Each structure stands twice: as C-alpha cells, then as structure tokens.
Short mmCIF file of C-alpha atoms in Angstrom, two decimals:
data_model
loop_
_atom_site.label_atom_id
_atom_site.label_comp_id
_atom_site.label_asym_id
_atom_site.label_seq_id
_atom_site.Cartn_x
_atom_site.Cartn_y
_atom_site.Cartn_z
CA MET A 278 -2.24 22.78 -0.82
CA GLY A 279 -0.88 19.53 0.56
CA ASP A 280 0.39 19.44 4.13
CA ASP A 281 1.09 23.21 3.94
CA ARG A 282 -2.45 24.15 2.94
CA TRP A 283 -2.70 26.70 5.78
CA GLY A 284 0.61 28.37 5.07
CA GLU A 285 -0.09 28.78 1.35
CA VAL A 286 -2.69 31.44 2.14
CA LEU A 287 0.07 33.66 3.53
CA ARG A 288 2.52 33.13 0.70
CA PRO A 289 3.20 35.87 -1.85
CA GLY A 290 1.43 35.20 -5.10
CA PHE A 291 -1.48 33.41 -3.45
CA LEU A 292 -4.04 35.56 -5.28
CA ARG A 293 -2.32 34.90 -8.63
CA SER A 294 -2.40 31.14 -8.14
CA ALA A 295 -5.23 28.70 -8.77
CA ALA A 296 -5.68 28.08 -5.03
CA PRO A 297 -8.56 30.60 -4.51
CA TRP A 298 -10.46 29.17 -7.47
CA ARG A 299 -9.92 25.61 -6.28
CA ALA A 300 -11.12 26.58 -2.80
CA ALA A 301 -14.26 28.23 -4.17
CA GLY A 302 -14.96 25.24 -6.42
CA TYR A 303 -14.40 22.88 -3.51
CA LEU A 304 -16.89 24.68 -1.27
CA LEU A 305 -19.45 24.91 -4.07
CA ALA A 306 -19.10 21.18 -4.80
CA THR A 307 -19.48 20.18 -1.16
CA GLY A 308 -22.31 22.65 -0.69
CA LEU A 309 -24.27 21.30 -3.66
CA THR A 310 -23.64 17.70 -2.64
CA GLY A 311 -25.06 18.27 0.84
CA PRO A 312 -28.74 18.63 -0.11
CA LEU A 313 -28.56 15.45 -2.17
CA LEU A 314 -27.11 13.54 0.78
CA CYS A 315 -29.74 15.04 3.08
CA ALA A 316 -32.59 13.96 0.81
CA ALA A 317 -31.16 10.46 0.33
CA LEU A 318 -30.68 9.90 4.05
CA LEU A 319 -34.14 11.18 4.96
CA VAL A 320 -35.86 9.06 2.31
CA SER A 321 -33.92 5.96 3.37
CA VAL A 322 -34.72 6.44 7.05
CA VAL A 323 -38.40 7.17 6.46
CA VAL A 324 -38.98 4.37 3.97
CA GLY A 325 -36.86 1.87 5.89
CA GLY A 326 -38.56 2.72 9.18
CA ALA A 327 -42.02 2.48 7.64
CA LEU A 328 -41.29 -0.92 6.10
CA ALA A 329 -39.41 -2.28 9.11
CA VAL A 330 -42.68 -3.51 10.56
CA LEU A 331 -43.00 -5.88 7.62
CA LEU A 332 -39.28 -6.81 7.86
CA VAL A 333 -38.90 -5.55 4.28
CA GLY A 334 -37.23 -2.36 5.41
CA LEU A 335 -34.57 -4.05 7.52
CA PRO A 336 -32.23 -4.64 4.55
CA LEU A 337 -32.68 -0.98 3.59
CA LEU A 338 -31.77 0.16 7.10
CA ALA A 339 -28.79 -2.22 7.11
CA ALA A 340 -27.66 -0.80 3.78
CA LEU A 341 -28.04 2.71 5.22
CA ALA A 342 -25.12 1.97 7.55
CA LEU A 343 -22.93 1.66 4.43
CA ALA A 344 -24.18 4.91 2.91
CA GLY A 345 -21.09 6.65 4.22
CA LEU A 346 -18.78 4.59 2.00
CA PRO A 347 -19.52 6.27 -1.36
CA ALA A 348 -20.04 9.65 0.29
CA ALA A 349 -16.66 9.39 2.04
CA ALA A 350 -14.96 8.29 -1.16
CA TRP A 351 -16.38 11.38 -2.89
CA GLU A 352 -15.18 13.62 -0.04
CA ARG A 353 -11.67 12.18 -0.20
CA ARG A 354 -11.59 12.79 -3.95
CA LEU A 355 -12.74 16.39 -3.49
CA ALA A 356 -10.09 16.98 -0.83
CA ARG A 357 -7.45 15.79 -3.29
CA PHE A 358 -8.84 18.20 -5.90
CA LEU A 359 -8.43 21.04 -3.40
CA ASP A 360 -4.78 20.57 -2.43
CA GLY A 361 -3.44 17.65 -4.44
CA GLY A 362 -2.78 15.59 -1.30
CA ARG A 363 -4.23 12.09 -1.34
CA VAL A 364 -6.39 11.07 1.62
CA PRO A 365 -5.65 7.35 2.24
CA ASP A 366 -8.55 4.93 2.27
CA PRO A 367 -8.85 3.63 5.86
CA HIS A 368 -10.54 0.36 4.88
CA ARG A 369 -8.73 -2.95 4.91
CA VAL A 370 -8.87 -5.54 2.13
CA PRO A 371 -10.94 -8.62 3.10
CA ASP A 372 -8.98 -11.77 3.80
CA ARG A 373 -11.33 -13.79 1.61
CA PRO A 374 -13.06 -12.96 -1.68
CA GLY A 375 -16.82 -12.59 -1.89
CA LEU A 376 -19.56 -10.19 -0.83
CA ALA A 377 -20.14 -11.85 2.54
CA ALA A 378 -16.52 -11.38 3.64
CA TRP A 379 -16.58 -7.77 2.41
CA LEU A 380 -19.78 -6.95 4.30
CA ARG A 381 -18.59 -8.66 7.48
CA LEU A 382 -15.37 -6.66 7.46
CA ARG A 383 -17.06 -3.35 6.68
CA TYR A 384 -19.61 -3.65 9.49
CA ARG A 385 -16.80 -4.40 11.96
CA GLU A 386 -14.54 -1.50 10.98
CA ARG A 387 -14.61 1.72 12.95
CA ALA A 388 -13.92 3.63 9.75
CA THR A 389 -17.35 2.61 8.38
CA TRP A 390 -19.16 4.19 11.30
CA ARG A 391 -16.97 7.29 11.25
CA GLU A 392 -17.84 7.74 7.59
CA LEU A 393 -21.55 7.35 8.32
CA GLY A 394 -21.30 9.99 11.06
CA PHE A 395 -19.43 12.37 8.77
CA THR A 396 -22.01 11.81 6.02
CA ALA A 397 -24.79 12.83 8.43
CA LEU A 398 -22.73 15.86 9.51
CA ALA A 399 -22.16 16.90 5.90
CA ALA A 400 -25.83 16.34 5.01
CA PHE A 401 -27.36 18.33 7.85
CA VAL A 402 -24.74 20.80 9.10
CA LEU A 403 -21.77 21.47 6.84
CA TRP A 404 -23.28 22.19 3.45
CA PRO A 405 -25.18 25.37 4.50
CA VAL A 406 -21.91 26.71 5.93
CA ASP A 407 -20.04 25.86 2.72
CA LEU A 408 -22.60 27.60 0.53
CA ALA A 409 -22.80 30.58 2.89
CA VAL A 410 -19.04 31.15 2.83
CA ALA A 411 -18.74 30.71 -0.93
CA GLY A 412 -21.91 32.74 -1.58
CA CYS A 413 -20.95 35.66 0.62
CA ALA A 414 -17.44 35.76 -0.82
CA LEU A 415 -18.88 36.12 -4.31
CA ALA A 416 -22.17 37.90 -3.64
CA VAL A 417 -20.99 40.81 -1.48
CA PRO A 418 -18.26 42.06 -3.88
CA GLY A 419 -20.61 41.43 -6.80
CA TYR A 420 -23.36 43.40 -5.08
CA LEU A 421 -21.06 46.37 -4.63
CA LEU A 422 -19.64 46.15 -8.15
CA ALA A 423 -23.18 46.29 -9.53
CA ALA A 424 -23.24 50.00 -8.70
CA LEU A 425 -20.57 50.79 -11.32
CA PRO A 426 -23.03 51.03 -14.25
CA LEU A 427 -24.28 54.31 -12.70
CA LEU A 428 -21.03 55.95 -13.76
CA LEU A 429 -22.03 55.37 -17.37
CA LEU A 430 -25.59 56.67 -16.98
CA ASP A 431 -24.76 60.31 -16.25
CA GLY A 432 -26.24 60.50 -12.76
CA GLN A 433 -29.45 58.61 -13.42
CA GLN A 434 -30.83 56.51 -10.55
CA VAL A 435 -29.75 52.87 -10.73
CA ASN A 436 -31.59 50.07 -8.90
CA VAL A 437 -28.86 47.68 -7.71
CA LEU A 438 -30.22 44.15 -7.60
CA LYS A 439 -33.59 45.71 -6.67
CA LEU A 440 -32.46 45.89 -3.04
CA TRP A 441 -31.21 49.42 -2.70
CA GLN A 442 -30.73 52.42 -4.96
CA VAL A 443 -27.66 54.51 -5.83
CA HIS A 444 -28.45 58.14 -6.66
CA SER A 445 -25.03 59.61 -7.46
CA PRO A 446 -21.91 58.67 -9.39
CA ALA A 447 -19.81 59.37 -6.28
CA VAL A 448 -21.64 56.75 -4.24
CA ALA A 449 -21.47 54.34 -7.18
CA ALA A 450 -17.72 54.92 -7.43
CA LEU A 451 -17.22 54.25 -3.71
CA CYS A 452 -19.33 51.09 -3.87
CA GLY A 453 -17.46 49.86 -6.92
CA LEU A 454 -14.10 50.60 -5.29
CA ALA A 455 -15.17 48.70 -2.17
CA GLY A 456 -16.22 45.79 -4.37
CA LEU A 457 -12.87 45.77 -6.16
CA VAL A 458 -11.09 45.69 -2.79
CA LEU A 459 -13.31 43.01 -1.28
CA LEU A 460 -13.18 40.69 -4.30
CA PRO A 461 -9.51 39.65 -3.83
CA LEU A 462 -9.75 39.84 -0.04
CA SER A 463 -12.67 37.41 -0.03
CA ALA A 464 -10.34 34.74 -1.43
CA TYR A 465 -8.66 34.44 1.97
CA PRO A 466 -11.70 33.41 4.05
CA VAL A 467 -12.78 31.09 1.25
CA ALA A 468 -9.38 29.39 1.20
CA LEU A 469 -9.26 29.14 4.98
CA ALA A 470 -12.78 27.69 5.16
CA ALA A 471 -11.93 25.16 2.44
CA ALA A 472 -8.70 24.20 4.22
CA ALA A 473 -10.56 23.74 7.50
CA ARG A 474 -13.14 21.50 5.86
CA ALA A 475 -10.46 19.46 4.10
CA ALA A 476 -8.62 19.06 7.41
CA LEU A 477 -11.85 17.72 8.93
CA VAL A 478 -12.14 15.26 6.04
CA ARG A 479 -8.58 14.05 6.57
CA ALA A 480 -9.09 13.69 10.31
CA LEU A 481 -12.37 11.76 10.10
CA LEU A 482 -12.20 9.94 6.77
CA GLY A 483 -8.54 9.01 6.65
CA PRO A 484 -6.84 6.34 8.77
CA ASP A 485 -7.03 7.06 12.48
CA GLY A 486 -3.95 7.33 14.69
CA PRO A 487 -3.10 3.64 15.25
CA GLU A 488 -4.04 2.68 11.69
CA ARG A 489 -1.93 5.52 10.29
CA ARG A 490 1.04 4.44 12.37
CA ILE A 491 0.57 0.85 11.29
CA GLY A 492 0.45 1.97 7.66
CA GLU A 493 3.68 3.92 8.14
CA LEU A 494 5.30 0.89 9.77
CA VAL A 495 4.17 -1.34 6.89
CA ARG A 496 5.63 1.06 4.33
CA SER A 497 8.83 1.35 6.35
CA ARG A 498 9.06 -2.42 6.58
CA ALA A 499 8.57 -2.73 2.83
CA ARG A 500 11.42 -0.27 2.23
CA LEU A 501 13.65 -2.22 4.61
CA VAL A 502 12.80 -5.48 2.85
CA ASP A 503 13.68 -3.98 -0.53
CA ALA A 504 16.93 -2.57 0.83
CA PHE A 505 17.76 -5.91 2.46
CA GLU A 506 17.13 -7.83 -0.75
CA ALA A 507 19.20 -5.35 -2.73
CA GLU A 508 22.06 -5.73 -0.24
CA ARG A 509 21.84 -9.54 -0.39
CA ARG A 510 22.09 -9.43 -4.17
CA ARG A 511 25.04 -7.04 -4.01
CA ILE A 512 26.89 -9.37 -1.64
CA GLU A 513 26.05 -12.34 -3.87
CA ARG A 514 27.39 -10.53 -6.95
CA ASP A 515 30.55 -9.43 -5.13
CA LEU A 516 31.27 -12.95 -3.92
CA HIS A 517 30.44 -14.51 -7.28
CA ASP A 518 32.41 -12.07 -9.40
CA GLY A 519 35.20 -11.39 -6.91
CA ALA A 520 36.19 -13.96 -4.30
CA GLN A 521 34.92 -16.97 -6.24
CA GLN A 522 36.78 -16.05 -9.42
CA ARG A 523 39.98 -15.46 -7.48
CA LEU A 524 39.64 -18.85 -5.80
CA VAL A 525 39.11 -20.48 -9.19
CA ALA A 526 42.27 -18.77 -10.49
CA LEU A 527 44.19 -19.82 -7.35
CA ARG A 528 43.10 -23.45 -7.75
CA MET A 529 44.16 -23.44 -11.41
CA THR A 530 47.54 -21.95 -10.45
CA LEU A 531 48.03 -24.63 -7.81
CA GLY A 532 47.12 -27.31 -10.36
CA LEU A 533 49.70 -25.98 -12.80
CA ALA A 534 52.27 -25.80 -10.03
CA ARG A 535 51.67 -29.49 -9.23
CA LEU A 536 52.49 -30.34 -12.83
CA ASP A 537 55.81 -28.52 -12.60
CA ALA A 538 56.81 -29.92 -9.19
CA PRO A 539 58.77 -33.22 -8.86
CA PRO A 540 56.10 -35.91 -8.43
CA ASP A 541 57.85 -37.71 -5.57
CA GLY A 542 59.01 -34.68 -3.59
CA PRO A 543 57.48 -33.04 -0.49
CA LEU A 544 56.54 -29.97 -2.55
CA ALA A 545 54.14 -32.02 -4.71
CA ALA A 546 52.38 -33.34 -1.61
CA ARG A 547 51.98 -29.85 -0.17
CA LEU A 548 50.69 -28.52 -3.48
CA ALA A 549 48.21 -31.40 -3.67
CA ASP A 550 46.94 -30.59 -0.19
CA ALA A 551 46.66 -26.89 -1.06
CA HIS A 552 44.89 -27.74 -4.32
CA ARG A 553 42.39 -29.95 -2.51
CA GLU A 554 41.85 -27.36 0.23
CA ALA A 555 41.23 -24.63 -2.36
CA GLY A 556 38.65 -26.88 -4.01
CA GLU A 557 36.85 -27.41 -0.70
CA VAL A 558 36.89 -23.69 0.04
CA LEU A 559 35.54 -22.98 -3.44
CA ALA A 560 32.72 -25.52 -2.97
CA GLY A 561 31.87 -23.98 0.41
CA LEU A 562 31.86 -20.49 -1.10
CA ARG A 563 29.50 -21.64 -3.84
CA GLU A 564 27.14 -23.04 -1.24
CA LEU A 565 27.36 -19.76 0.66
CA ILE A 566 26.56 -17.75 -2.47
CA ASN A 567 23.68 -20.05 -3.27
CA GLY A 568 22.36 -19.62 0.28
CA ILE A 569 22.53 -15.83 0.09
CA HIS A 570 20.60 -15.55 -3.15
CA PRO A 571 20.73 -18.28 -5.80
CA GLN A 572 21.30 -17.11 -9.33
CA VAL A 573 18.68 -19.51 -10.64
CA LEU A 574 16.04 -17.67 -8.59
CA THR A 575 16.98 -14.38 -10.24
CA ASP A 576 17.24 -15.79 -13.74
CA ARG A 577 14.43 -18.36 -13.94
CA GLY A 578 12.06 -17.76 -11.04
CA LEU A 579 10.61 -19.58 -8.07
CA PRO A 580 9.58 -22.96 -9.58
CA GLU A 581 13.01 -23.67 -11.08
CA ALA A 582 14.79 -22.46 -7.93
CA CYS A 583 12.69 -24.77 -5.75
CA THR A 584 13.34 -27.66 -8.15
CA ASP A 585 17.07 -26.98 -7.85
CA ALA A 586 16.80 -26.96 -4.05
CA ALA A 587 14.85 -30.24 -4.17
CA ASP A 588 17.56 -31.84 -6.30
CA ARG A 589 20.17 -30.95 -3.68
CA SER A 590 18.11 -32.33 -0.78
CA PRO A 591 19.26 -35.66 0.74
CA VAL A 592 15.57 -36.64 0.99
CA PRO A 593 13.84 -37.40 -2.34
CA VAL A 594 11.56 -34.45 -3.13
CA THR A 595 8.86 -34.07 -5.78
CA THR A 596 8.02 -30.53 -6.92
CA ARG A 597 4.86 -29.30 -8.63
CA PHE A 598 4.23 -25.62 -9.41
CA ALA A 599 1.44 -23.74 -11.20
CA VAL A 600 2.48 -20.08 -11.14
CA PRO A 601 1.42 -17.49 -13.77
CA GLY A 602 4.83 -16.11 -14.70
CA ARG A 603 7.18 -14.23 -12.40
CA LEU A 604 6.18 -12.88 -9.02
CA PRO A 605 7.62 -9.88 -7.15
CA ALA A 606 11.23 -10.45 -6.13
CA PRO A 607 10.60 -10.26 -2.33
CA VAL A 608 7.79 -12.81 -2.67
CA GLU A 609 9.92 -15.20 -4.70
CA SER A 610 12.78 -14.82 -2.23
CA ALA A 611 10.54 -15.46 0.79
CA GLY A 612 8.92 -18.46 -0.90
CA TYR A 613 12.26 -19.94 -1.92
CA PHE A 614 13.84 -19.66 1.50
CA ALA A 615 10.68 -21.03 3.08
CA VAL A 616 11.09 -24.13 0.92
CA THR A 617 14.82 -24.50 1.56
CA GLU A 618 14.44 -24.03 5.32
CA THR A 619 11.60 -26.51 5.47
CA LEU A 620 13.52 -29.07 3.41
CA ALA A 621 16.52 -28.60 5.70
CA ASN A 622 14.27 -29.32 8.70
CA VAL A 623 12.90 -32.39 6.92
CA ALA A 624 16.41 -33.73 6.36
CA LYS A 625 17.60 -32.99 9.92
CA HIS A 626 14.63 -33.78 12.14
CA SER A 627 11.82 -35.69 10.43
CA GLY A 628 13.35 -39.01 9.44
CA ALA A 629 11.22 -38.81 6.29
CA ARG A 630 11.74 -41.04 3.27
CA ALA A 631 10.09 -38.61 0.79
CA ALA A 632 8.75 -35.06 0.60
CA THR A 633 6.61 -33.02 -1.76
CA VAL A 634 6.69 -29.31 -2.62
CA GLU A 635 3.57 -27.89 -4.26
CA GLY A 636 3.08 -24.26 -5.28
CA ARG A 637 0.06 -22.57 -6.82
CA TYR A 638 -1.28 -19.09 -7.39
CA ALA A 639 -4.99 -18.28 -7.02
CA ASP A 640 -7.14 -15.35 -5.86
CA GLY A 641 -4.16 -13.02 -5.53
CA ARG A 642 -2.28 -15.37 -3.21
CA LEU A 643 0.77 -17.60 -3.60
CA THR A 644 0.42 -20.85 -1.65
CA ILE A 645 3.34 -23.23 -1.10
CA GLU A 646 2.86 -26.54 0.72
CA VAL A 647 5.72 -28.79 1.83
CA THR A 648 4.72 -32.25 3.08
CA ASP A 649 6.80 -35.17 4.30
CA ASP A 650 6.11 -38.68 5.60
CA GLY A 651 8.35 -38.34 8.66
CA ARG A 652 7.67 -38.84 12.33
CA GLY A 653 5.91 -35.49 12.81
CA GLY A 654 5.83 -33.55 16.05
CA ALA A 655 7.36 -30.37 14.61
CA ASP A 656 7.08 -27.55 17.14
CA PRO A 657 8.21 -23.96 16.41
CA GLY A 658 9.03 -23.54 20.10
CA ARG A 659 11.71 -26.26 20.05
CA GLY A 660 14.12 -24.43 17.80
CA THR A 661 13.39 -26.20 14.53
CA GLY A 662 13.73 -22.98 12.55
CA LEU A 663 10.00 -22.57 12.01
CA THR A 664 9.78 -19.47 14.20
CA GLY A 665 12.38 -17.63 12.12
CA LEU A 666 10.68 -18.87 8.99
CA ALA A 667 7.35 -17.46 10.16
CA ASP A 668 9.02 -14.10 10.84
CA ARG A 669 10.59 -14.07 7.38
CA VAL A 670 7.26 -14.82 5.70
CA ALA A 671 5.48 -12.19 7.81
CA VAL A 672 7.79 -9.50 6.37
CA VAL A 673 5.94 -9.83 3.03
CA ASP A 674 2.51 -10.00 4.78
CA GLY A 675 2.47 -13.78 4.48
CA THR A 676 1.33 -16.43 6.95
CA LEU A 677 2.80 -19.80 7.89
CA THR A 678 0.80 -22.69 9.28
CA VAL A 679 2.19 -26.03 10.47
CA SER A 680 0.30 -29.30 10.88
CA SER A 681 2.55 -31.97 12.39
CA PRO A 682 0.80 -34.53 14.61
CA PRO A 683 2.99 -37.14 16.32
CA GLY A 684 3.63 -39.92 13.84
CA GLY A 685 3.24 -37.59 10.88
CA PRO A 686 2.72 -36.53 8.24
CA THR A 687 3.93 -32.93 8.49
CA LEU A 688 2.45 -30.14 6.39
CA VAL A 689 3.98 -26.66 6.24
CA ARG A 690 1.86 -24.14 4.33
CA VAL A 691 3.04 -20.66 3.33
CA GLU A 692 0.55 -18.11 1.94
CA ILE A 693 1.70 -14.76 0.57
CA PRO A 694 -0.61 -12.15 -1.02
CA CYS A 695 0.89 -10.82 -4.24
CA ALA A 696 0.29 -10.15 -7.92
CA PRO A 697 2.26 -11.50 -10.90
CA THR A 698 4.74 -9.11 -12.44
CA ASP A 699 4.04 -10.44 -15.94
CA ALA A 700 1.52 -12.59 -17.75
CA GLY A 701 3.85 -15.44 -18.54
CA ALA A 702 2.59 -18.92 -19.00
CA GLY A 703 2.02 -21.06 -16.00
CA ARG A 704 4.86 -23.37 -15.11
#
C-alpha cells in the first residue's frame, strides 16, 4: 500500500484488489514466524546461560545480540510484500573490509539493538495477535457459512463444526447470510491490522529520524552533484562549440585582412595587434574550457586526464595509475580536480623540483596520492586551497588527508569509495 497504506482501505474497489489477500498472507507469515523465533531465542538463552559458567556459552550469548539482524531483514522483506514500499536498511557499510570491522560496527549501532528488541517483541507478543486477527477473520465467517449445507438436507439436523447444531433451514439461511456479509467485511480489520504492524516495522526497523534525514541529505547532495556536473559539461560544450569557434573564425579573418592590408601602413600594425590579441584570448578561453571540464577526461578517463595535467605542470611530474576501466563520472571529476589543484599548489607554494601522482583502485576505493619534494608545511587553514579541495572530495563521500611536515616531503591522499562502470583493462 506504500505511504498511503491506511487510505487504501477506504478506497472504492478495495475488496476487488489484491490488498486483502496480501494483508491476510502477511499476518499469517508473521504469525507463523513468531513461534520459530520464540523457540530459537529461548534455546539460545538457556543453552548460552548454562554454558556461560564454562565460558563456552559466552560466544553464543554474544551472537544472540545479532539475532535481530536476519529477523529484521525478513520483517523488512515481508513489509515490502504487503505494500510494495521498500523499508531501507538502517545499517552502515563498514569502513574497512573483514569480519572484525563488521562486528565492531554492528555492536556499536543503535539499529542492531532496536532490531533485537523488535525480534523479542515479535517472538513473544506480536505473533499471537497476528494469528488471532487472521484466524478470526477467516474462522468466524467460515463457521457461519458451514450452516449452509442444511439447506440441501431437507431440514435434517446438521452439526456445525461439532460446536453447535442447526435444526432448521431458516436458521441455516440466516447463519449463511451472516457469513456472506462478514466475509468481505473481515477484510477491513485484517488490512488495518497488517498496516499497523507494517508501520511498526518501518518505525523500528528502518532508519531512525536523524539517520533518515542524513540519508535524504545524502541523496539530495548526490542529485545536486549530478546536476552540477551536467551543467559544467553544458557550459564546456557551449564554450567549445560556440565562443571558441567564433574566436577561431575571427582570428582567421584578421589574418586574411593582414595579408590584404599595405604592409607598411598603420592598418597592418593594428591588424597585427588585433590578431595577436585574438590569439591570446583564444588561448585563455581554451584554458578556461579545460578548467571547467577537460575533454580528455570525458573521452579517455582519469589516468589520461591526470597525465595531461602533469604534462602542463611547470614542475616535472611522474604519473602512475592502475585503475580497472572507467569510474563514475563524478568520481573521475573529483579525482581529476584534486590532482590539478594539488599540482597547482605544488607549483605555487612548495618550491618542489619534482612530484609524483599515483592512482590505484582496490577494495571498492579509488586512492590518489600526490607527493612532492618541496619545503612542506602545507596547512589547509592558510588558504592553500586544500580546504576547498577537501569539501569537493567530500561531496562524493571521499576523504582527503595531508602529511606535510616542515622541510617536506608533502603527501596529499584522496580516497573515494566507488565501483567501476565497466570491466576494462587496468591502465
């Protein structure tokens, strides 16, 4: 039912839809899962407590704290089956690979303990309610409809479910009519009970308030980054295909005009100055376009773009990259501008004689390191551009670290989590 799961009950055509059947199936599934959870928790507590004296049961009790993880995952999946709305996983991805990092993060998260509490609630409280609602909704109309066979037996006494007896066709007809009325009406309490339980799952097993807001901010930031990159590329294309081409045509026209002008006259000198000025403006525009978004980055990827930036640096730069194919465009853009900004700082402030740019991809993370043999002492607080660079990298969930002791060397490391967009060969 999505976000409007309560209002769907009141919509026309509710009884003709699949919503009542999904609600009944949802309550039956949660009701049948409850006894299994109850038995598993009781056995784990009893066995772990009994063996805790020998220290053998301590790992079992520690593992019991994580019992809510699979149970919560199952509940989130069932809630999606009910209304089609996905319940986001509240758990964060560990910063480092490995079981130890995963366990350390899970034990520190509030979501882990909320899930354990909900698992205990589902195991000992909720499942009887689920089965009672689903059972009554089906059993009561079925019980009344069971009296209808008396109408076919010509007034003979019929024992209905061996609980009470119907002695006349009139009573059987009234009971059957009541069952026919109650059967569709029972879909409403079933749907409402299922919606209430799903709302409880979303409130306790989804991201809590701050985490949900952070997730929304992250998604909003990602949309802004994509829009910003798209706008940068549009400006680059407009300048490249528009203003630059017109300047090229203007410079050619001025060159032709110089050929037609008297070589010793004042007009030739003015045309020469205009021709030279147009060339300088064109060179500046090309640098501007390259600074907005270099074409080589779009066409050939991060390693070649960084090599091109190194070739244009006044400080000799060596580049080495090992990247498995292309990376997402925002990641490549952030990595490229991190390199160009760092190389600009090297040229302006470090007094270095050489620099090195190394890039590699491992464990779902792009790492770029820029080192130089300059005087060191780089400080983001002194306006060297590192603060803005850190902000730019943070937009794509990356981190920037700087090691620059007085006397050097300086190391700037950028790490950005990402995944390759293709399986191209490493470069």
